[in-house]
Short mmCIF file of C-alpha atoms and ligand atoms in Angstrom, two decimals:
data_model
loop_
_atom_site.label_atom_id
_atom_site.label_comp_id
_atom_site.label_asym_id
_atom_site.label_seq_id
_atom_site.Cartn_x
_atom_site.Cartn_y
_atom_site.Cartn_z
CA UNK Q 17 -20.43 -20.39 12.70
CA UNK Q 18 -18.62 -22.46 15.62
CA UNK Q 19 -15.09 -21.85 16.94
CA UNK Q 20 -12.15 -24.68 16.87
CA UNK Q 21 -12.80 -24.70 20.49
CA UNK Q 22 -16.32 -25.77 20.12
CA UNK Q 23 -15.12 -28.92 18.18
CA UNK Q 24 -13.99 -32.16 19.81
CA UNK Q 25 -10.18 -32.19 17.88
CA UNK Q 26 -8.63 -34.98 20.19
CA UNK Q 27 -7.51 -38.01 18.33
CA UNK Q 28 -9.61 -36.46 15.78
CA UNK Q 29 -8.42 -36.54 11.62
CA UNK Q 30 -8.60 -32.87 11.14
CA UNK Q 31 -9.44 -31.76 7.48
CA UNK Q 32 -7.96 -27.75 7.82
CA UNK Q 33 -9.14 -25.84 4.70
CA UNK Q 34 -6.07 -23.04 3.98
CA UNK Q 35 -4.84 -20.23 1.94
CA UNK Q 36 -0.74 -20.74 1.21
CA UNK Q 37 -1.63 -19.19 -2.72
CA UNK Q 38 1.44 -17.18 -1.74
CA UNK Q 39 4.22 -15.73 -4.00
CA UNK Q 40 7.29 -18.60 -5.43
CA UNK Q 41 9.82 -17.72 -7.35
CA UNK Q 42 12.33 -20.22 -8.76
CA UNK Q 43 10.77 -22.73 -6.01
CA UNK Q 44 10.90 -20.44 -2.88
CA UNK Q 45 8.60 -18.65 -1.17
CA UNK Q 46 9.17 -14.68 -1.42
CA UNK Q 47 6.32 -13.74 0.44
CA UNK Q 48 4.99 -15.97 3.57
CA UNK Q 49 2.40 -13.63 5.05
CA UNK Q 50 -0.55 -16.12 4.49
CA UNK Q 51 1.24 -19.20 5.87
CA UNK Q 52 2.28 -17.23 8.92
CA UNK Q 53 -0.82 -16.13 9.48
CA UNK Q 54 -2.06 -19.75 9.34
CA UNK Q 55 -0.24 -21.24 12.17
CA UNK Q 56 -2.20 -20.15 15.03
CA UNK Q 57 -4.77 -22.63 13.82
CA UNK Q 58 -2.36 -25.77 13.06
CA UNK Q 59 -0.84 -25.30 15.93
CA UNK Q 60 -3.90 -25.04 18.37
CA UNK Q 61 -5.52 -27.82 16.81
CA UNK Q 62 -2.60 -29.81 16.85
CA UNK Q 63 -1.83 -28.93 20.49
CA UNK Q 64 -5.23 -30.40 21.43
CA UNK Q 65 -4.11 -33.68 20.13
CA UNK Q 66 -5.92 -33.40 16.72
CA UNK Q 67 -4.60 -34.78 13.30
CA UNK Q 68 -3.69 -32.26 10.92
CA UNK Q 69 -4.36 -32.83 7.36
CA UNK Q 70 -3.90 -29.28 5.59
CA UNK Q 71 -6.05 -28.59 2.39
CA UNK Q 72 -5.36 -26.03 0.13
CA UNK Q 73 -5.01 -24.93 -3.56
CA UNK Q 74 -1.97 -23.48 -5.24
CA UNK Q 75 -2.16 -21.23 -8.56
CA UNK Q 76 -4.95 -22.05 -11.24
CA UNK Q 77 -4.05 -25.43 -13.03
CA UNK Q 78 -7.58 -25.56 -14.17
CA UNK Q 79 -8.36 -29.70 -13.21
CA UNK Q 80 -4.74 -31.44 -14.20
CA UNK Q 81 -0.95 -32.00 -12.55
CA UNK Q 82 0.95 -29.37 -13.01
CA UNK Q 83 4.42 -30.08 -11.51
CA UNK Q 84 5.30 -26.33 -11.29
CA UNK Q 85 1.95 -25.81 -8.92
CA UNK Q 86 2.91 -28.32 -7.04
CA UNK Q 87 2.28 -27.83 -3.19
CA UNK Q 88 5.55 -29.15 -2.12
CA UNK Q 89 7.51 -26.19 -2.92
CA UNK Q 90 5.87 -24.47 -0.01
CA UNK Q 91 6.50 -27.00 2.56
CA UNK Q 92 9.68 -25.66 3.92
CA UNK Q 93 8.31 -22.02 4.41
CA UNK Q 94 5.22 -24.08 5.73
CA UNK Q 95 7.36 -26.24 8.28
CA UNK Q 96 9.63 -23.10 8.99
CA UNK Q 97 6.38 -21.02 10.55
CA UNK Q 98 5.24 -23.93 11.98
CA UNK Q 99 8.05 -24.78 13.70
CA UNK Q 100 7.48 -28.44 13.46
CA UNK Q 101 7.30 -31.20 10.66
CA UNK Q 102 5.33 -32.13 8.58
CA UNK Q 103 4.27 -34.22 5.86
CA UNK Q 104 3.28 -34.40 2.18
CA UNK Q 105 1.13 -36.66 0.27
CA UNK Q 106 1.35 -36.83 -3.83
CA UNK Q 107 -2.37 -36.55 -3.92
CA UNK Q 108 -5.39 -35.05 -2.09
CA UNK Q 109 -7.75 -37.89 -2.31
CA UNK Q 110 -7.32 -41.72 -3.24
CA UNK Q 111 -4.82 -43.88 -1.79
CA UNK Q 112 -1.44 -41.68 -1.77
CA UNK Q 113 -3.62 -39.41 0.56
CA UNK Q 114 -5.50 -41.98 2.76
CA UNK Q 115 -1.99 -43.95 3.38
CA UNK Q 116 -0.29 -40.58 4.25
CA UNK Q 117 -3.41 -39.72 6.65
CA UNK Q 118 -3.33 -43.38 8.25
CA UNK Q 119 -0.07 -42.69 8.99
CA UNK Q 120 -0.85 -39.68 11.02
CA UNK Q 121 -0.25 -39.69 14.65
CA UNK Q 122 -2.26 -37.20 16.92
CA UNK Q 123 -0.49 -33.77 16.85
CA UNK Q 124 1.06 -34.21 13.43
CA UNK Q 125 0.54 -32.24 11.06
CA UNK Q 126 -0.20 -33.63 6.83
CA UNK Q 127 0.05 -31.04 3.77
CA UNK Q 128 -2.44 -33.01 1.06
CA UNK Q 129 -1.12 -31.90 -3.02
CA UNK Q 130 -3.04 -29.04 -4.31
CA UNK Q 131 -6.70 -29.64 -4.39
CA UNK Q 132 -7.30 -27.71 -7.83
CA UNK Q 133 -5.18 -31.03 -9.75
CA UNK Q 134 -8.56 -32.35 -9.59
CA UNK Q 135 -11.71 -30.64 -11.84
CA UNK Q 136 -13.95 -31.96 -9.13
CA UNK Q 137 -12.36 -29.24 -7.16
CA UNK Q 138 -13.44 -26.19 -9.10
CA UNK Q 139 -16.84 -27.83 -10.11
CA UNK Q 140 -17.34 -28.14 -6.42
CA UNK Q 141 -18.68 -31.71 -7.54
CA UNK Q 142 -20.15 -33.82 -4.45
CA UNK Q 143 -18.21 -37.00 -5.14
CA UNK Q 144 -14.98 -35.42 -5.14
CA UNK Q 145 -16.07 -33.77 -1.68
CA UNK Q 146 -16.92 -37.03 -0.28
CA UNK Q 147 -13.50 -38.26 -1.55
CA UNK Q 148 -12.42 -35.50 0.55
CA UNK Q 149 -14.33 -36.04 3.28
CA UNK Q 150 -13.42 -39.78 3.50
CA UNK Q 151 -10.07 -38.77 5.06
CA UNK Q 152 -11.04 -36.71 8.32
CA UNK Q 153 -13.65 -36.61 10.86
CA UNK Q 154 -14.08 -32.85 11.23
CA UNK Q 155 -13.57 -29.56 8.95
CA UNK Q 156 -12.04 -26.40 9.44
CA UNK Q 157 -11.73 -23.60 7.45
CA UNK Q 158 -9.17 -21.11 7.89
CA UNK Q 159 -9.38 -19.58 4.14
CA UNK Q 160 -11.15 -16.27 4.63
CA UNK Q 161 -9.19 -15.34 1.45
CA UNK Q 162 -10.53 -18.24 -0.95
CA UNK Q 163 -13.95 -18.30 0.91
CA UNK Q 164 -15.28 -16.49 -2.37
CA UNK Q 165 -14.78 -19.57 -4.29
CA UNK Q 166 -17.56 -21.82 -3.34
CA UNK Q 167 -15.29 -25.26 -4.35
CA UNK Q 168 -15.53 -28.48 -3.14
CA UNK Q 169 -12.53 -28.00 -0.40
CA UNK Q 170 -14.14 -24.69 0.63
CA UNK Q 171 -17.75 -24.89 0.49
CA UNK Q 172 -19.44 -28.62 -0.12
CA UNK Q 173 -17.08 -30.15 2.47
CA UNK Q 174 -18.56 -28.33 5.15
CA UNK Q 175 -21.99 -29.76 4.97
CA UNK Q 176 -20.39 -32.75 4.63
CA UNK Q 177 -18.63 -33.20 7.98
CA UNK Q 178 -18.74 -31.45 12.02
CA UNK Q 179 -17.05 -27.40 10.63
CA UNK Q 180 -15.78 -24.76 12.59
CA UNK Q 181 -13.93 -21.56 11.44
CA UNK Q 182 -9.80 -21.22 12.07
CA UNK Q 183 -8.11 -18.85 14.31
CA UNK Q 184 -7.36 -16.38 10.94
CA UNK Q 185 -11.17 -17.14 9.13
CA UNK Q 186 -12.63 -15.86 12.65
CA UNK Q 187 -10.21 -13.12 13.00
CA UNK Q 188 -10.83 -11.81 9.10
CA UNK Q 189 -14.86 -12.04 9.86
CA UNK Q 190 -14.83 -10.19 13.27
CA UNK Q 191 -12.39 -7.48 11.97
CA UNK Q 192 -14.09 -7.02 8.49
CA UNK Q 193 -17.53 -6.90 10.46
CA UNK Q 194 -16.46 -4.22 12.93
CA UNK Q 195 -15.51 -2.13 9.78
CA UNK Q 196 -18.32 -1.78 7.66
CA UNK Q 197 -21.28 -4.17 9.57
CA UNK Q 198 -21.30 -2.30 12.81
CA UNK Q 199 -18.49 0.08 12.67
CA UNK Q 200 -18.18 3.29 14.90
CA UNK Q 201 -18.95 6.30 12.85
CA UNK Q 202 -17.93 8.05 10.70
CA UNK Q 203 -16.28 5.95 8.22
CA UNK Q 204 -14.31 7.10 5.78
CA UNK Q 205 -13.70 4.44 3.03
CA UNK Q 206 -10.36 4.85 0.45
CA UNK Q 207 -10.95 3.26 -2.50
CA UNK Q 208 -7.75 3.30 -5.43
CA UNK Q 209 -6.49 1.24 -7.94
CA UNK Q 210 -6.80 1.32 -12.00
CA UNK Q 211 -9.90 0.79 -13.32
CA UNK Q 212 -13.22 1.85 -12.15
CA UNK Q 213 -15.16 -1.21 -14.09
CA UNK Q 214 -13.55 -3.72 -11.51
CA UNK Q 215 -15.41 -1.88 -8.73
CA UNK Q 216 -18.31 -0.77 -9.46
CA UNK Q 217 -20.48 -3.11 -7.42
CA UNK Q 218 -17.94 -1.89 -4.66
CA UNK Q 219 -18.48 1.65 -5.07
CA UNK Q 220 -22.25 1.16 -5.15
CA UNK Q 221 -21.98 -1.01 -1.89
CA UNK Q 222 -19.92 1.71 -0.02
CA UNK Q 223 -21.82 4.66 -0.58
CA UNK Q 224 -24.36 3.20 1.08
CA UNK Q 225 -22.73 1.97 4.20
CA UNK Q 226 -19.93 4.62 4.65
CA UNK Q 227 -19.98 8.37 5.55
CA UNK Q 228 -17.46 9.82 2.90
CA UNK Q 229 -15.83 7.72 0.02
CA UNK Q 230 -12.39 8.67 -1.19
CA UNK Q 231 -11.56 7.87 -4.55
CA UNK Q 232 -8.22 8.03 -5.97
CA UNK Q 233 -5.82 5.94 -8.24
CA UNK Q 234 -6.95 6.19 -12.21
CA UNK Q 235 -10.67 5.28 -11.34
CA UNK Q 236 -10.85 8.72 -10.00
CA UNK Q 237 -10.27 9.82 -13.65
CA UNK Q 238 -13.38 8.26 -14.76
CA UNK Q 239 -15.25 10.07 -11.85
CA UNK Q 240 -13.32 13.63 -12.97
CA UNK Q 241 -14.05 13.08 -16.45
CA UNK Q 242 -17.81 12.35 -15.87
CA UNK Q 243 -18.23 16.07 -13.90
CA UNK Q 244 -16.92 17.44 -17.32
CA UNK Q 245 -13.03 17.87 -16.34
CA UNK Q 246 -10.34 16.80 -19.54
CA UNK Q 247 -8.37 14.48 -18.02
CA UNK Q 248 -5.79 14.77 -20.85
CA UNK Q 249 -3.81 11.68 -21.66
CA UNK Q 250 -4.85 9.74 -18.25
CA UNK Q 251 -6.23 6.40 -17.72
CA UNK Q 252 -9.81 6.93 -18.01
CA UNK Q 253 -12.95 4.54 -19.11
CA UNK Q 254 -15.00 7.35 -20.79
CA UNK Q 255 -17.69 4.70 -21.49
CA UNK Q 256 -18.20 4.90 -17.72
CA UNK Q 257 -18.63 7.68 -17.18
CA UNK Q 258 -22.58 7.61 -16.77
CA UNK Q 259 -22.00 5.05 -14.36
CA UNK Q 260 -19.83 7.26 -12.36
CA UNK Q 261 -22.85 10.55 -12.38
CA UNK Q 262 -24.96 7.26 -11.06
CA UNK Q 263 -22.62 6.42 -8.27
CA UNK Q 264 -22.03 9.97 -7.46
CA UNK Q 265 -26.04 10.64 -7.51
CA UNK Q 266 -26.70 7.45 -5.12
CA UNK Q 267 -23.82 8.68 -2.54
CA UNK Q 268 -25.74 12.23 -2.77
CA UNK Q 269 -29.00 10.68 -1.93
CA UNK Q 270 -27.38 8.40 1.01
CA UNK Q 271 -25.73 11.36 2.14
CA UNK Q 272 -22.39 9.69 1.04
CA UNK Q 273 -19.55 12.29 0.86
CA UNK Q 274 -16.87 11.45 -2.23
CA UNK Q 275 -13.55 13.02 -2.42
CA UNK Q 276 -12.36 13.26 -5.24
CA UNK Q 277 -8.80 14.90 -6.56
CA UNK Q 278 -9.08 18.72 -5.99
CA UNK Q 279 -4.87 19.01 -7.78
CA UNK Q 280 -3.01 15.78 -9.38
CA UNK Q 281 0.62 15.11 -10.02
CA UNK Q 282 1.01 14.75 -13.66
CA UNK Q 283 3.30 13.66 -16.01
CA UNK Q 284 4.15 13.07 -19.87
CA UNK Q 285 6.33 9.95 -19.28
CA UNK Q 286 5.03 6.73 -17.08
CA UNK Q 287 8.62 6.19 -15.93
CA UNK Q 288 10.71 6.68 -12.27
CA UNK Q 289 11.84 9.90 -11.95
CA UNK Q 290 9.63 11.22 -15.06
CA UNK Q 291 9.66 14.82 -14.73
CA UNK Q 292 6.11 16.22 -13.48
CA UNK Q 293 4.04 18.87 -11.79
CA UNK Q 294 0.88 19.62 -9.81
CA UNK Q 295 -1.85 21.18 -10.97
CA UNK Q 296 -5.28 21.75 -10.22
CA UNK Q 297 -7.47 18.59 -11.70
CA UNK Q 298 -9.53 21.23 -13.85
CA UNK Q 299 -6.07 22.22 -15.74
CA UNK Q 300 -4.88 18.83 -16.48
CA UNK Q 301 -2.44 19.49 -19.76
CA UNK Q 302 -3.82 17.58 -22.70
CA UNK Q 303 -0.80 15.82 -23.29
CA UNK Q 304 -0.19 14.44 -19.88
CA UNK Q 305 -1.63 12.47 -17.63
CA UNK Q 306 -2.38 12.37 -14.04
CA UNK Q 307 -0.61 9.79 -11.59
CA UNK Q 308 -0.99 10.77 -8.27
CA UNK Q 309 -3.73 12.89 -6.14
CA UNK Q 310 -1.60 16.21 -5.47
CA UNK Q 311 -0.50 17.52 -1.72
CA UNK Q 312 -4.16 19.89 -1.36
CA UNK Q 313 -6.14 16.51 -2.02
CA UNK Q 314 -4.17 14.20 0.04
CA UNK Q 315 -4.31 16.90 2.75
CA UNK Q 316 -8.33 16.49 3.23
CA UNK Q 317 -7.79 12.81 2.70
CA UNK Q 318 -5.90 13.70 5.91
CA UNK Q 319 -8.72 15.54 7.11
CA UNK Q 320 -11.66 13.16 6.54
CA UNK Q 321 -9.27 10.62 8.24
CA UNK Q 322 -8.71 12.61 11.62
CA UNK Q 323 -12.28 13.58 11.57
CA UNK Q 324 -13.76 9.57 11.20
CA UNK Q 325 -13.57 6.76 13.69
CA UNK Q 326 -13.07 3.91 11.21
CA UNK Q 327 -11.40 3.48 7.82
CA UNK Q 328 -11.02 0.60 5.14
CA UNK Q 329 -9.10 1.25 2.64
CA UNK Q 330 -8.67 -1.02 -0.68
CA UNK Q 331 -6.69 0.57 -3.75
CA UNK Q 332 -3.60 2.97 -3.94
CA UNK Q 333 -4.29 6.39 -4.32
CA UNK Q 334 -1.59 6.52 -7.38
CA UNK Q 335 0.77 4.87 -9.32
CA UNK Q 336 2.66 3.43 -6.22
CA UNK Q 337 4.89 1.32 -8.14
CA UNK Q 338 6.73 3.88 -9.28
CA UNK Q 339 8.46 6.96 -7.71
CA UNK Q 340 7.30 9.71 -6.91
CA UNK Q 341 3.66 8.68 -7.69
CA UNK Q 342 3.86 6.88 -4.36
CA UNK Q 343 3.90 10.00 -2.64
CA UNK Q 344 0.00 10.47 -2.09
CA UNK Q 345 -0.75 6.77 -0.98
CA UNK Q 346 2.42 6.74 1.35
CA UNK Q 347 1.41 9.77 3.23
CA UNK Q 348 -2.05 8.84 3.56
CA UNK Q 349 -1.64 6.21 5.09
CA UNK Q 350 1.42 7.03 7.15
CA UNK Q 351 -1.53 9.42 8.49
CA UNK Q 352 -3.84 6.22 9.27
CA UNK Q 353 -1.44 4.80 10.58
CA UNK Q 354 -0.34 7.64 13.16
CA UNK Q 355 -3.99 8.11 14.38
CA UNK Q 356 -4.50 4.24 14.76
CA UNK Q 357 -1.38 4.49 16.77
CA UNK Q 358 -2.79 7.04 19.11
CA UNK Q 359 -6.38 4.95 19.31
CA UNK Q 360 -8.77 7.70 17.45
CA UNK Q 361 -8.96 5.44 14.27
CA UNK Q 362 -9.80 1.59 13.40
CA UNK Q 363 -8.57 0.94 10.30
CA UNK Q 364 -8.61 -2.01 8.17
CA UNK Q 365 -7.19 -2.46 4.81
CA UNK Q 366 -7.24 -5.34 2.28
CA UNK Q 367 -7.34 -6.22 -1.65
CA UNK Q 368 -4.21 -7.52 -3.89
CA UNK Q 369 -1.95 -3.89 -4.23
CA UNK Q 370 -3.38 -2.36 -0.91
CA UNK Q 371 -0.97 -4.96 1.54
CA UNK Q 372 1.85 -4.11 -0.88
CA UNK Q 373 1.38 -0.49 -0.82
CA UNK Q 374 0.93 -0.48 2.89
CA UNK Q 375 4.32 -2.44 3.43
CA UNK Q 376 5.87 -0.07 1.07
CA UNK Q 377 4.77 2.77 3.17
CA UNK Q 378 6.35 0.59 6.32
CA UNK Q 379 2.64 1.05 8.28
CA UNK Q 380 0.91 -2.31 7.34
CA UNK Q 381 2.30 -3.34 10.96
CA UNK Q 382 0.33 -0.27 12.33
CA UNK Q 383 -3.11 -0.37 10.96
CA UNK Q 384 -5.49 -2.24 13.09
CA UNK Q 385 -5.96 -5.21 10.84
CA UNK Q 386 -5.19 -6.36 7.18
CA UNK Q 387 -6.72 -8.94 5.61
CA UNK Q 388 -4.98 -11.56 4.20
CA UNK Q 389 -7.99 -11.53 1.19
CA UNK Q 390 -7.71 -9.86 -2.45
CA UNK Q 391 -10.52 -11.25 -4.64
CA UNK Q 392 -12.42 -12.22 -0.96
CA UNK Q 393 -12.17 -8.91 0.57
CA UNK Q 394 -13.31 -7.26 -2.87
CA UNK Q 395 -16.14 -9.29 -2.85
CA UNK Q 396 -16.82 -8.80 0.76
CA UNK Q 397 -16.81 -4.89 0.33
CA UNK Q 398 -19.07 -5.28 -2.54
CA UNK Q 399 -21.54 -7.22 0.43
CA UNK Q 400 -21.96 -10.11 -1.36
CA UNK Q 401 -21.52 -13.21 0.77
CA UNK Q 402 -19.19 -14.85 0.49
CA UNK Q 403 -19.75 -19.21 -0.32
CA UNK Q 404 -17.10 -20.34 2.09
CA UNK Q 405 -18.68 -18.38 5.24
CA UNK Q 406 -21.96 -19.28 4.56
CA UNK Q 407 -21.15 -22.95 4.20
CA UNK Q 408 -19.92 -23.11 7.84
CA UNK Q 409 -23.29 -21.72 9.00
CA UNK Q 410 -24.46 -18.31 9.77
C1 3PG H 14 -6.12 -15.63 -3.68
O1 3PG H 14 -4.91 -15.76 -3.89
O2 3PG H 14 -6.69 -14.51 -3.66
C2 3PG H 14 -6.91 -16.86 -3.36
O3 3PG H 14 -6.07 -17.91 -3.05
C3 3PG H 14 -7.86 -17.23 -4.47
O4 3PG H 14 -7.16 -17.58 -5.62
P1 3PG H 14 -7.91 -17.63 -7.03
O5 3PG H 14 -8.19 -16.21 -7.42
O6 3PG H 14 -6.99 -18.35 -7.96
O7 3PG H 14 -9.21 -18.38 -6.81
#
């Protein structure tokens, strides 16, 4: 794929594919990581005299208007990290959009309604892509984080026009491939979070690429509960469990390590403060159930982590959301953090609860990168690839 640099943006109608899918309530923005993150590449292209005219989807409104999804709720968190103005056209294509684009000078910057109004969108239908394309001269894509979607605003436009990755799609590639494409060994990989069955392609990737696998969060029931442990009252899928012996017997044969629990926190209640104890995984109590990794498993966590050279990490390790199941996940990665700090340890981290655990553990700022990508970066560690990278050429 080409740079923004190797694109002629001057005087140029710039269609910019991005990711502002971010958090409203009541009409505000609580959460403006991905538009931040953004303005790098509206403001370099702008700064070279192009035309901005900002594409992007908001929520899943499945083809029709739906005034809540609108896209001009975000445009004051938009022109507030931007630092300049800009404006907003009813529609995407048609003639709301191509008035609002003639009206464009160069340098100015044009935030088009929410592409998924339109079925054409999701279908990733040609004509609506040439609708699309009518309006600019060149495309850019700086949506790492929908780039598993292969829609008409993030994959058919590109053959459709001169493309180029943004500042944040080429940062998310280049960091994602120095983890697991051509990473400095060992890795370690922490993988968390509920339910194995929503990572099992992921699982099956990793062990292949990575030098130990830690898995934690309730999917490491499944994995206890396949080498014969009771796992009491705890969020397991025992219909997985044959998967799991499978996963376990392909990291074996790659020479794969997995960590799994060695003592859990447990608990009868699934409350704050719920009384509970550690024990080792082999005695979980039959009427309780197991919400954290305990202090001996987090503490080789800890050790696989100062012995490795580069760590991604998707997935708590327990029930974060609630204290004091945090307590594994938050030291972890206060760990990661530490030896990233001190230059022994790459680590990248990505995926839907991992940002929010990270930030609750006050390190995300620490950790070499984090993706801005749930659904992407789950797909990406899975090694699939991804529509929206491939569109913009390999
Ligand atoms: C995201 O928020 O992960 C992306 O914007 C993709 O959104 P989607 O899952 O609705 O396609």
């Amino acid at each position: 794929w080409k740079t923004i640099d190797e694109l002629d943006l001057a005087g140029k109608r710039v269609l910019l594919r991005v990711d502002v899918n971010v958090p409203v309530e009541n009409g505000r923005v609580t959460d403006a990581t991905r538009i931040a993150r953004i303005a790098p590449t509206v403001t370099d292209i702008a700064d070279k005299g192009g035309r901005v005219i900002l594409l992007a989807h908001f929520d899943r409104p499945k083809g029709k208007v739906v005034p809540e999804m609108s896209l001009r709720q975000i445009l004051p968190a938009l022109e507030d990290k931007l630092g300049r103005k800009v404006a907003f056209a009813e529609d995407c294509v048609g003639e709301a959009a191509q008035a609002a684009v003639d009206a464009l000078s160069d340098g100015e910057v044009l935030l088009l309604e929410n592409t998924r109004f339109h079925p054409g969108e999701e279908k990733n239908d040609p004509d609506f892509a040439q609708a699309l394309a009518h309006l600019g001269d060149a495309y850019v894509n700086d949506a790492f984080s929908a780039a598993h979607r292969a829609h008409a605003s993030t994959e058919a436009l590109a053959r459709l026009l001169p493309c180029a990755a943004g500042r944040l799609m080429a940062e998310e590639l280049q960091a994602l491939e120095k983890a697991l494409g051509t990473p400095d060994r060992p890795v370690v990989a922490v993988v968390g979070g509920a339910k194995v069955s929503t990572k099992l392609d992921l699982l099956s990737n990793l062990v292949e690429k990575v030098d130990t696998l830690v898995i934690g969060g309730g999917m490491a029931n499944t994995f206890l509960a396949a080498q014969g442990l009771d796992v009491g009252k705890s969020l397991c899928e025992h219909d997985l469990t044959g998967t799991a012996k499978e996963i376990a017997q392909k990291a074996a044969e790659k020479g794969c390590t997995i960590l799994l629990p060695r003592d859990v926190v447990v608990a009868r209640e699934f409350k704050a403060g719920a009384e509970s104890e550690t024990v080792k995984a082999e005695d979980t109590p039959a009427d309780a159930m197991i919400l954290d990794a305990g202090p001996d498993s987090v503490a080789h966590v800890e050790m696989a982590l100062e012995n490795a050279k580069t760590l991604v990490w998707n997935g708590p390790l327990g029930a974060f959301e609630i204290e004091p199941f945090d307590r594994g996940t938050v030291t972890a990665a206060k760990k990661a953090a530490e030896l990233t700090k001190a230059g022994k340890l790459v680590s990248v981290a990505g995926g839907g609860d991992t940002v929010a655990a990270l930030n609750a553990a006050g390190v995300a700022q620490d950790f070499s990168y984090v993706s801005t990508a749930g659904g992407a970066f789950l797909e990406w560690m899975e090694g699939k690839v991804l529509p929206g990278v491939k569109a913009l050429g390999a």
